[in-house]
Short mmCIF file of C-alpha atoms and ligand atoms in Angstrom, two decimals:
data_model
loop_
_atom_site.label_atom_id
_atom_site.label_comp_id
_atom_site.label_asym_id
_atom_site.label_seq_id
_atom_site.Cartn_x
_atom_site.Cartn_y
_atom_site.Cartn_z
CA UNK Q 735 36.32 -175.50 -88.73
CA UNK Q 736 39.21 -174.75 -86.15
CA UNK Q 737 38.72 -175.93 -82.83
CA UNK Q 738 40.84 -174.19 -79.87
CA UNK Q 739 40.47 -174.92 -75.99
CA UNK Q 740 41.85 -172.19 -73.26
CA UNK Q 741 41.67 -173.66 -70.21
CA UNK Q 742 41.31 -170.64 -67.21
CA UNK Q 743 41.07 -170.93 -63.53
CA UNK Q 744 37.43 -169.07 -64.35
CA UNK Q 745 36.09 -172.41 -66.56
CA UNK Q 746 37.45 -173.93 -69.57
CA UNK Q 747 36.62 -172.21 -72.61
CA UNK Q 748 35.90 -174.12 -76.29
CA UNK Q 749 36.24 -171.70 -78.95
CA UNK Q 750 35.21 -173.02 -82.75
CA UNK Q 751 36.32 -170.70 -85.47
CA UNK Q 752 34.84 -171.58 -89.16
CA UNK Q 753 32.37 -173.37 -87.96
CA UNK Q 754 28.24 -173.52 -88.64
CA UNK Q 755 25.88 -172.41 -86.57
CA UNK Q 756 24.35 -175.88 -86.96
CA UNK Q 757 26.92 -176.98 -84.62
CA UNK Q 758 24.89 -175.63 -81.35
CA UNK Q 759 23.52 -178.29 -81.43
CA UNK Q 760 25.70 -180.69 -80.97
CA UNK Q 761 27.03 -178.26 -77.93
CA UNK Q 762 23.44 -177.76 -75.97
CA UNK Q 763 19.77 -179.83 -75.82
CA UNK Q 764 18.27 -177.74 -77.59
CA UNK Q 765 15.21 -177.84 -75.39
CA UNK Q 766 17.51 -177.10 -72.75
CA UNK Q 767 18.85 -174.15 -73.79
CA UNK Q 768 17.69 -170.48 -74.36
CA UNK Q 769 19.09 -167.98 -77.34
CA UNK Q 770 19.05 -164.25 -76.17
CA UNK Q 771 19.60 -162.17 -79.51
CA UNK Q 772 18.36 -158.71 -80.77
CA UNK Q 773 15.49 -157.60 -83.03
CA UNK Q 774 17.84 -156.77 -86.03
CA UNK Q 775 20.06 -160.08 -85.74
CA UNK Q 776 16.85 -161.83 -85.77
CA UNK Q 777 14.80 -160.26 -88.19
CA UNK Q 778 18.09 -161.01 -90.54
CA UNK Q 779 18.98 -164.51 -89.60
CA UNK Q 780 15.30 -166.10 -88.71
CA UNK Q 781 15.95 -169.32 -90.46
CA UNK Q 782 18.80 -169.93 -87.89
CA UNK Q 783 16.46 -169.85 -84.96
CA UNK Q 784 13.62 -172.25 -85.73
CA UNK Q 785 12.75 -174.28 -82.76
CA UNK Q 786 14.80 -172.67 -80.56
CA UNK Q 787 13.59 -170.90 -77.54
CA UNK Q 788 14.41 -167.31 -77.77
CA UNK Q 789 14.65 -164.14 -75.79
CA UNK Q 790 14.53 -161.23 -78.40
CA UNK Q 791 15.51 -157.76 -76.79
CA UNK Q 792 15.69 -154.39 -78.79
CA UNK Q 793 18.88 -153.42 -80.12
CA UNK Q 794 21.57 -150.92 -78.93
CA UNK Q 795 23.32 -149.73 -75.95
CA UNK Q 796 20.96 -147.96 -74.19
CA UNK Q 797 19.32 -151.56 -73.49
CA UNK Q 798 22.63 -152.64 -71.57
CA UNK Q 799 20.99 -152.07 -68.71
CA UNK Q 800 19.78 -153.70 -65.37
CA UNK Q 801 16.22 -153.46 -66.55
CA UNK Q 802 16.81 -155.53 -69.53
CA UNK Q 803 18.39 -158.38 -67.38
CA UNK Q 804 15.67 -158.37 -64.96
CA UNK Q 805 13.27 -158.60 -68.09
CA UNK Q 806 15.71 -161.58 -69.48
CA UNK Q 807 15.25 -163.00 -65.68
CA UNK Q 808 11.70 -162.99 -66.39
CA UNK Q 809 11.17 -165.10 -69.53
CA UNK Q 810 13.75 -167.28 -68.42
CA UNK Q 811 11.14 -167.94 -65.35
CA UNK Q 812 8.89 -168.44 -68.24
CA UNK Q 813 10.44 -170.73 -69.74
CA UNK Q 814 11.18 -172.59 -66.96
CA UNK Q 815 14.74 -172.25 -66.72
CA UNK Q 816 16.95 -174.09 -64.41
CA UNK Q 817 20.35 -175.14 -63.34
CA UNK Q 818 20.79 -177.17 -66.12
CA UNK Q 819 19.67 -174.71 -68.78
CA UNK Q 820 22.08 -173.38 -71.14
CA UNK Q 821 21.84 -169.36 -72.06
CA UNK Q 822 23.21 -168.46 -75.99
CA UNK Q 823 24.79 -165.07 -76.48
CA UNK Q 824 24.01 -164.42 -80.30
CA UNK Q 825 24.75 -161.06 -80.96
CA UNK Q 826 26.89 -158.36 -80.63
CA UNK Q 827 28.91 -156.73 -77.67
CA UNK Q 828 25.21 -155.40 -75.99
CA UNK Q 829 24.01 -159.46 -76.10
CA UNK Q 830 26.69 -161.23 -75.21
CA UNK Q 831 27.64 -158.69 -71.99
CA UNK Q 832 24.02 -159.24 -71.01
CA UNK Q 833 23.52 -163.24 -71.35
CA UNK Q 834 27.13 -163.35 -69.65
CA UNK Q 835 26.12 -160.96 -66.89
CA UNK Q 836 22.14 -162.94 -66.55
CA UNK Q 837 24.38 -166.16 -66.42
CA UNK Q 838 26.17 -165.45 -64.01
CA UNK Q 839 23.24 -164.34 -61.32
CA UNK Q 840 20.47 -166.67 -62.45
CA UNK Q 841 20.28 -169.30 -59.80
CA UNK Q 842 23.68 -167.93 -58.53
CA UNK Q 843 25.04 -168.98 -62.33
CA UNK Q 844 24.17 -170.92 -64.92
CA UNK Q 845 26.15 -172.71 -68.63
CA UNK Q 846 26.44 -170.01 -71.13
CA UNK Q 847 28.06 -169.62 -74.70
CA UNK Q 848 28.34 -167.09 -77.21
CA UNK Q 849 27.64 -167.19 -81.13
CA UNK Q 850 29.13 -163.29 -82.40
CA UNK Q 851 27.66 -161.92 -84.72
CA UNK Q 852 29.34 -158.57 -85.35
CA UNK Q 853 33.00 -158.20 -86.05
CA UNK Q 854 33.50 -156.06 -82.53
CA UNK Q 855 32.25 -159.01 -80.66
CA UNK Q 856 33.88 -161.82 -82.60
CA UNK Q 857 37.63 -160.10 -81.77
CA UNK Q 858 36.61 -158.55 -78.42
CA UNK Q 859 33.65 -158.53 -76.55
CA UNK Q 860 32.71 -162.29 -76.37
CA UNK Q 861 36.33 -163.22 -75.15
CA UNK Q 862 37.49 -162.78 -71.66
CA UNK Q 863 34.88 -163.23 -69.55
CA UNK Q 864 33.46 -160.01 -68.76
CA UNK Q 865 30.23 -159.30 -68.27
CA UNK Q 866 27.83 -157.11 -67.12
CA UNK Q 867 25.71 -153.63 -67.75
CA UNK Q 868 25.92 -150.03 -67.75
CA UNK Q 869 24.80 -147.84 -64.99
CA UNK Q 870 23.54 -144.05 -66.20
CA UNK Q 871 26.78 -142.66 -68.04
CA UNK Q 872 28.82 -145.36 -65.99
CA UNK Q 873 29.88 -147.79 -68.98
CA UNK Q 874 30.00 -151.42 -67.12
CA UNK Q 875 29.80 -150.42 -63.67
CA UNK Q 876 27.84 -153.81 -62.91
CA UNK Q 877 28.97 -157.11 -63.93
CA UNK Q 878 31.20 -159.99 -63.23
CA UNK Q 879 33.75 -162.25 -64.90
CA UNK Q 880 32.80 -165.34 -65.93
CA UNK Q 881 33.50 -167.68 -68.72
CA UNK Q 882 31.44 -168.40 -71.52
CA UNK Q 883 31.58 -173.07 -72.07
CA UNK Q 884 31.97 -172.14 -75.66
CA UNK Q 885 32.50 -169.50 -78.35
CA UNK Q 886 31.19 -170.32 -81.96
CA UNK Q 887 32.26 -168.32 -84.96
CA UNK Q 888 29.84 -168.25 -88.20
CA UNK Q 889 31.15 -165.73 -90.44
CA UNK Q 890 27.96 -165.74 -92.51
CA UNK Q 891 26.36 -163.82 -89.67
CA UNK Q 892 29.07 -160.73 -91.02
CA UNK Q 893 26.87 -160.57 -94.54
CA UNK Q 894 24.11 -158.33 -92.87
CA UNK Q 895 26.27 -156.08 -90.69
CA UNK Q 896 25.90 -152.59 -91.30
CA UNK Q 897 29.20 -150.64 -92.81
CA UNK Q 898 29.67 -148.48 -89.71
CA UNK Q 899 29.74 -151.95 -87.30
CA UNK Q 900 32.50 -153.09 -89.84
CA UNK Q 901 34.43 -150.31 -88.85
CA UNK Q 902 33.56 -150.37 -84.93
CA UNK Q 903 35.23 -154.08 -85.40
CA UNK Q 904 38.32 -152.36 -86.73
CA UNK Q 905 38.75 -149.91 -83.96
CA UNK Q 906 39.51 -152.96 -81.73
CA UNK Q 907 41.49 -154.87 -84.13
CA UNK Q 908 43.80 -151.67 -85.00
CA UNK Q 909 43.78 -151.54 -81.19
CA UNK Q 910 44.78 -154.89 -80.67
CA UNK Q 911 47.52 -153.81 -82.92
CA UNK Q 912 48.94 -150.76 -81.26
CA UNK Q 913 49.83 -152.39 -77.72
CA UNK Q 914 50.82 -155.62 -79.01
CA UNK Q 915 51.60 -156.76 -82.59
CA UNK Q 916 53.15 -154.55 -85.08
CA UNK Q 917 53.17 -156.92 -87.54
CA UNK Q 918 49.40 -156.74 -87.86
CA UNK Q 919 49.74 -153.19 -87.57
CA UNK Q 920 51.74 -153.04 -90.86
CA UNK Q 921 49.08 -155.49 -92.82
CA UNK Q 922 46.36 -153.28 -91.66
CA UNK Q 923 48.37 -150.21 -93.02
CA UNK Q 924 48.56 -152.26 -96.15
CA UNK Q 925 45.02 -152.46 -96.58
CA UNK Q 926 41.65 -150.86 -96.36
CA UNK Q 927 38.54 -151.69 -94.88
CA UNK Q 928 36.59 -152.19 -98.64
CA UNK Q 929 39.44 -154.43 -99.36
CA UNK Q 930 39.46 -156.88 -96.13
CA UNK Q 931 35.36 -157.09 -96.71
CA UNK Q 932 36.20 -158.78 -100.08
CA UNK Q 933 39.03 -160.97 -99.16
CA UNK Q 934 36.98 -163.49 -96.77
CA UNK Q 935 40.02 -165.45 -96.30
CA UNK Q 936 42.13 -162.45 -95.02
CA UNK Q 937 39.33 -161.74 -92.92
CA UNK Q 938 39.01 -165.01 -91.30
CA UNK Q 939 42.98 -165.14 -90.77
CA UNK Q 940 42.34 -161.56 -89.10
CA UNK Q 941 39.68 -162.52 -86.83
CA UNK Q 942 41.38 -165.53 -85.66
CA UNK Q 943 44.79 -163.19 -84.80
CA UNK Q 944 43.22 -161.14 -82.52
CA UNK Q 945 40.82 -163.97 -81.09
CA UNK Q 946 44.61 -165.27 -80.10
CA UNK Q 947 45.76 -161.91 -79.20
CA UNK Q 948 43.10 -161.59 -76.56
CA UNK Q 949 43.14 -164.80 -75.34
CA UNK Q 950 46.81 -164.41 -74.91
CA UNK Q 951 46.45 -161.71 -72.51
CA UNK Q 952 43.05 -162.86 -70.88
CA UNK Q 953 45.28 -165.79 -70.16
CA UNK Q 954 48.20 -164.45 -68.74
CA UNK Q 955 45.87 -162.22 -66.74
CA UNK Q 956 42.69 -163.60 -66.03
CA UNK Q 957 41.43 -160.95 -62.96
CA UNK Q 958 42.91 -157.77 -64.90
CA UNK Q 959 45.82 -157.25 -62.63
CA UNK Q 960 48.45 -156.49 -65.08
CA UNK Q 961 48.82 -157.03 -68.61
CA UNK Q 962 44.74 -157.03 -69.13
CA UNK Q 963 44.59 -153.48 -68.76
CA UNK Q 964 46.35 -152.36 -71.71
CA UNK Q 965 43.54 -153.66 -74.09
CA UNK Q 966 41.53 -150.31 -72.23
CA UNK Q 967 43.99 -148.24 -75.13
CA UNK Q 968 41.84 -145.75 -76.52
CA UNK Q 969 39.18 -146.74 -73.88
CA UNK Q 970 39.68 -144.23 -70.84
CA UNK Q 971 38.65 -140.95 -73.11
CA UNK Q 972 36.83 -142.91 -75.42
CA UNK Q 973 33.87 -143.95 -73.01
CA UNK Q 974 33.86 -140.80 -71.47
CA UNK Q 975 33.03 -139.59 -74.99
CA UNK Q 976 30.32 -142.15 -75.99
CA UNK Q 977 28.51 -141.71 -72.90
CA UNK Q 978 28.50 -137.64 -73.57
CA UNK Q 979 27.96 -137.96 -77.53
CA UNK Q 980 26.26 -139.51 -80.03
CA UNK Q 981 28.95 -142.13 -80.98
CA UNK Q 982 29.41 -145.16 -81.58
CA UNK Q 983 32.19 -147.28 -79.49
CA UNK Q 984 34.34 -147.84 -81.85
CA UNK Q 985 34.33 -144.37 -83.23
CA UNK Q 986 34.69 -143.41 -79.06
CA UNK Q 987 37.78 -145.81 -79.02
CA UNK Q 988 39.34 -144.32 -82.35
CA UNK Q 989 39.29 -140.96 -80.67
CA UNK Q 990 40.63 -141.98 -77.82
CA UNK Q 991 43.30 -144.01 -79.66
CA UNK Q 992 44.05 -140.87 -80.83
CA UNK Q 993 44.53 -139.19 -77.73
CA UNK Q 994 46.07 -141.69 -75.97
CA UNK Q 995 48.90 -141.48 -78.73
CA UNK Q 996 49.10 -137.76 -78.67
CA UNK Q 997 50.08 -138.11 -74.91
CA UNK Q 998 52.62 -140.94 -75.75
CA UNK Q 999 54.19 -138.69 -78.16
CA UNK Q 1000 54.09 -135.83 -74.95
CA UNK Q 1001 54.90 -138.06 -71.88
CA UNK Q 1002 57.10 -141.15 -73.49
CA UNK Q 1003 58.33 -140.13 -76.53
CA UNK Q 1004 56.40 -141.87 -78.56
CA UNK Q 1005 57.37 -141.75 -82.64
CA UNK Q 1006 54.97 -141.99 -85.61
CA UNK Q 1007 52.01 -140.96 -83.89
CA UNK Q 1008 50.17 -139.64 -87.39
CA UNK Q 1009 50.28 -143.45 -88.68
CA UNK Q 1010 48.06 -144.74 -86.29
CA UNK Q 1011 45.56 -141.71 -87.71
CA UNK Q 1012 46.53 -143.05 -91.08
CA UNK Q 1013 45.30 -146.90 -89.88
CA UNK Q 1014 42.06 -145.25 -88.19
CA UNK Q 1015 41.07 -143.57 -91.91
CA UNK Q 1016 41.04 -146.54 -93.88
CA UNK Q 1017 39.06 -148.33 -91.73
CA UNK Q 1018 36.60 -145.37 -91.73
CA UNK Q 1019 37.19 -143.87 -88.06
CA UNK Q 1020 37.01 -140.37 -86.87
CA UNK Q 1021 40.46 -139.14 -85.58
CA UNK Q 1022 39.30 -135.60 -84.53
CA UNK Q 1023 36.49 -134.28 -82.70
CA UNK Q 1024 35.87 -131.47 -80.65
CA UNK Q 1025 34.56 -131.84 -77.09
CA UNK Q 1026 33.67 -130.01 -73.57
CA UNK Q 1027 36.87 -131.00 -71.45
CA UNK Q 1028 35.35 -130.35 -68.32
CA UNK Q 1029 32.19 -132.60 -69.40
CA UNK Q 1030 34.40 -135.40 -70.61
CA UNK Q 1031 36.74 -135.14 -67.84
CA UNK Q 1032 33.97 -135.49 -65.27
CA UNK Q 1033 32.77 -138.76 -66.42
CA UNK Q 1034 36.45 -139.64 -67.03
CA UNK Q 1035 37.28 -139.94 -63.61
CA UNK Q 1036 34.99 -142.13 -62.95
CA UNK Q 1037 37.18 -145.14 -65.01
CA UNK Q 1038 37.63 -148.03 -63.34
CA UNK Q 1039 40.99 -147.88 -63.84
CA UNK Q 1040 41.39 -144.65 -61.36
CA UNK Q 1041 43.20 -145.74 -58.31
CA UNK Q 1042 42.14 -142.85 -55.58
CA UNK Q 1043 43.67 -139.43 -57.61
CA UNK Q 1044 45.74 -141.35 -60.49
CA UNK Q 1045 44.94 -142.53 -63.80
CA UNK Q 1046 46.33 -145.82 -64.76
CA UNK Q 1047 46.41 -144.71 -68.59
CA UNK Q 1048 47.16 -147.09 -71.33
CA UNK Q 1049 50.10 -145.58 -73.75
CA UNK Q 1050 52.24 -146.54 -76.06
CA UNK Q 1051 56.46 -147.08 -76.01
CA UNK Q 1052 55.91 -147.68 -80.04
CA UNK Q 1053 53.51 -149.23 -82.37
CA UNK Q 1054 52.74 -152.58 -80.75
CA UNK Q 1055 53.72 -152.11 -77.63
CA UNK Q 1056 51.27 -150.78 -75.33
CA UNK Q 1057 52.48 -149.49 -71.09
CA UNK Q 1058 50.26 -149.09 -68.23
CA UNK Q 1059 51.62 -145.39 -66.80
CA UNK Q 1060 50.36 -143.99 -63.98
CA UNK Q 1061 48.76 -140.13 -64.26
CA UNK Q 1062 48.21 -137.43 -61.88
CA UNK Q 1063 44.35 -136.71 -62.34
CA UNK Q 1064 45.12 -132.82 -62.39
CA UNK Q 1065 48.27 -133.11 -64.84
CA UNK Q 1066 45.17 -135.74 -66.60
CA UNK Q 1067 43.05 -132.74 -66.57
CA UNK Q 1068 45.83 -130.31 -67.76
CA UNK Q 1069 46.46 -132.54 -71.02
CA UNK Q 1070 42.70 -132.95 -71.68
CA UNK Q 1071 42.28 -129.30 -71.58
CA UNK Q 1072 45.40 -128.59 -74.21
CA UNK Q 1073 44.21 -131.21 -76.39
CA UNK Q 1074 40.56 -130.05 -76.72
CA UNK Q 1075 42.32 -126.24 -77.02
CA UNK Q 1076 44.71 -128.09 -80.01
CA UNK Q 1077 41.36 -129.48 -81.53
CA UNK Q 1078 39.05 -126.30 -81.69
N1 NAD L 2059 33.01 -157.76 -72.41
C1 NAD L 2059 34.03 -157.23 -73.04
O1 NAD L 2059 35.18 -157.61 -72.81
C2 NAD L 2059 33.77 -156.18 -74.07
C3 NAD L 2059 34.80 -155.76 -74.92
C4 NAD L 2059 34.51 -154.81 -75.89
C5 NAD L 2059 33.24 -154.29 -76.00
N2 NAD L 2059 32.28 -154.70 -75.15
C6 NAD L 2059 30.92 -154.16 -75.24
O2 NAD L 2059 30.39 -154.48 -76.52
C7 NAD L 2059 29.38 -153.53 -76.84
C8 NAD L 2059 29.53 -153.14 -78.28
O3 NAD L 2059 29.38 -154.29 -79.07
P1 NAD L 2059 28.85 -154.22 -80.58
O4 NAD L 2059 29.58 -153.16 -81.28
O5 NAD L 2059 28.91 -155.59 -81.11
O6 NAD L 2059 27.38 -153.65 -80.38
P2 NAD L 2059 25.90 -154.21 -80.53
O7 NAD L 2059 25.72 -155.47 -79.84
O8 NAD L 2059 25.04 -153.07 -80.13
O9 NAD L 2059 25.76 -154.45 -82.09
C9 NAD L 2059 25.83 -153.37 -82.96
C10 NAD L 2059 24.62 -153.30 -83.89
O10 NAD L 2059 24.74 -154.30 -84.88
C11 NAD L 2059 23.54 -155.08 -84.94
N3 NAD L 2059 23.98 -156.40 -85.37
C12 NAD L 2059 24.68 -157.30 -84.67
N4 NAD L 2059 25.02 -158.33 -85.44
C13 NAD L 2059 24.49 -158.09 -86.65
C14 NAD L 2059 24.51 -158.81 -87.87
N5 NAD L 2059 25.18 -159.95 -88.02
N6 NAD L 2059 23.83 -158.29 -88.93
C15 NAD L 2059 23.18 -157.11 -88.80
N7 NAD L 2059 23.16 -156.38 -87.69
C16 NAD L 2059 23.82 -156.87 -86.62
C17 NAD L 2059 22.95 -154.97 -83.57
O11 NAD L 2059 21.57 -155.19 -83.60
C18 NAD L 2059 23.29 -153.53 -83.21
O12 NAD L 2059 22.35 -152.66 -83.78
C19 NAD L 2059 29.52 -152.38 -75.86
O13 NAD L 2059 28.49 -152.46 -74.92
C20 NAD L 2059 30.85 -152.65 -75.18
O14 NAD L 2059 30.90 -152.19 -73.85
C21 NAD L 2059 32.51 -155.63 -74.20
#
């Protein structure tokens, strides 16, 4: 076990890497504390949560909603929760967005941690501090930042998660990658997904990377003024796709990865375009698709990270180095319309 501490002006953050998920409780009273997981994590892991008190809510995105933390806010009434309860985040991105978001409002905040469970959450979603829900195609349109006490990483949860949530995982990591380290983009391009599954070493030195590489960032930019915003590569197109198709978000991202380099290579020049596409494939991610532009594009403006009629779009200078560059919505529109035209 690995212990690392990043200290932010939000709360100070524990993060244990190797560890057991024994070790909760030596981090909350357990009679103090309430687990919010989903149906499949605990159908597959019910040893783990004997005598805990638990909040089980049904899987998937479509639960990311304010309904299911008002429900949350319920049973934690029923259990009698307080100031001094601690909430648990075991699960993927869905549960730990939700138990940060219900932590955060319950009696105007309360202690809350995460234990990952899926490879997307373990490099992305539990670190940072952002919380919160989706509003009707509006991907977290509600929420807050707010810092989990701790982070604890059992691999063993990764034995029972389904292929395609392997390769959701990836789409961040290769992600994480592309704007900042191409170092890891060349190991990825040396392997596969089937191969990183077997090596659980290589895996564990992976996940720890890009837990650094985002806590790097979420350091230097706490609020998302600056540097924050370039882990949203792949992320402006691609959740204007999920919310429009049936995909999942790391297929979204990969297809929006794939954009977003196709209009580096247009507006900045960008050079080897076709191996990030190469990266996506062995990990098992869809690089072409064809869409509605006008659909997609209407939900696309909505991104948060439209500042009255420009798009602050996440490209890339070169392979690990990501730029925030500012695009007219209409020459936005103009590009979206050549490159569903390019895709037919
Ligand atoms: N807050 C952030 O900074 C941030 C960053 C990235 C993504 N996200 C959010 O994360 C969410 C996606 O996260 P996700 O991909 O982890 O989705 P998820 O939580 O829906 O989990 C994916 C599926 O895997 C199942 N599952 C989870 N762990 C399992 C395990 N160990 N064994 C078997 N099945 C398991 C879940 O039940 C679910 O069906 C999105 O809502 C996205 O917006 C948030």
């Amino acid at each position: 076990m690995k212990k690392i501490q990043q200290v932010l002006s939000s709360g100070k953050v524990d993060i244990y890497l190797d560890a057991s998920f024994n070790l909760l409780t030596k981090l909350v009273d357990k009679k103090n504390a309430v687990i919010v997981t989903d149906e499949n994590i605990f159908s597959k892991h019910r040893a783990k949560f004997k005598n805990w008190n638990v909040i089980t809510l049904k899987p998937g995105e479509q639960y990311k909603i304010q309904l299911t933390a008002d429900a949350i806010i319920e049973q934690l009434i029923e259990f009698q929760a307080d100031r001094s309860t601690t909430l648990i985040g075991v699960g993927g991105g869905v549960i730990t967005d939700l138990t940060g978001y219900v932590a955060s409002i319950y009696m105007r905040g309360i202690r809350f941690g995460f234990v990952p469970t899926t490879l997307l959450a373990m490099v992305d979603a539990s670190i940072g501090g952002k919380n919160g829900v989706d509003v009707g195609a509006y991907k977290n349109l509600v929420g807050s930042i707010r810092q989990p006490s701790f982070l604890l990483y059992d691999y063993s949860f990764l034995k029972t998660l389904p292929e395609m949530e392997w390769s959701n995982g990836f789409a961040e990591i290769i992600k994480h990658a592309c704007i900042f380290d191409n170092r890891l983009f060349d190991l990825l391009k040396n392997y596969s997904l089937d191969k990183i599954k077997k090596d659980k070493k290589l895996l564990a030195s992976i996940v720890a990377k890009n837990v650094s590489l985002k806590l790097a960032v979420v350091k230097k930019d706490e609020f998302e003024k600056g540097d924050r915003k370039l882990l949203n590569f792949g992320h402006t197109l691609g959740h204007a796709l999920e919310t429009q198709y049936d995909l999942t978000h790391g297929q979204a991202v990969a297809l929006g990865m794939v954009f977003a380099a196709w209009l580096s290579e247009k507006i900045i020049g960008l050079k080897k375009s076709p191996e990030i596409i190469q990266v996506l494939g062995q990990y098992k991610l869809p690089t072409f698709a064809s869409f509605d532009a006008d659909r997609v594009f209407n939900v696309l403006v909505m991104d948060k990270k439209r500042v009255s009629n420009t798009m602050h779009f996440i490209l890339l200078n070169r392979i690990g180095k990501g730029v925030v560059h500012p695009i007219k919505l209409n020459q936005l529109q103009k590009h979206v319309s050549t490159y569903t035209q390019l895709n037919k």
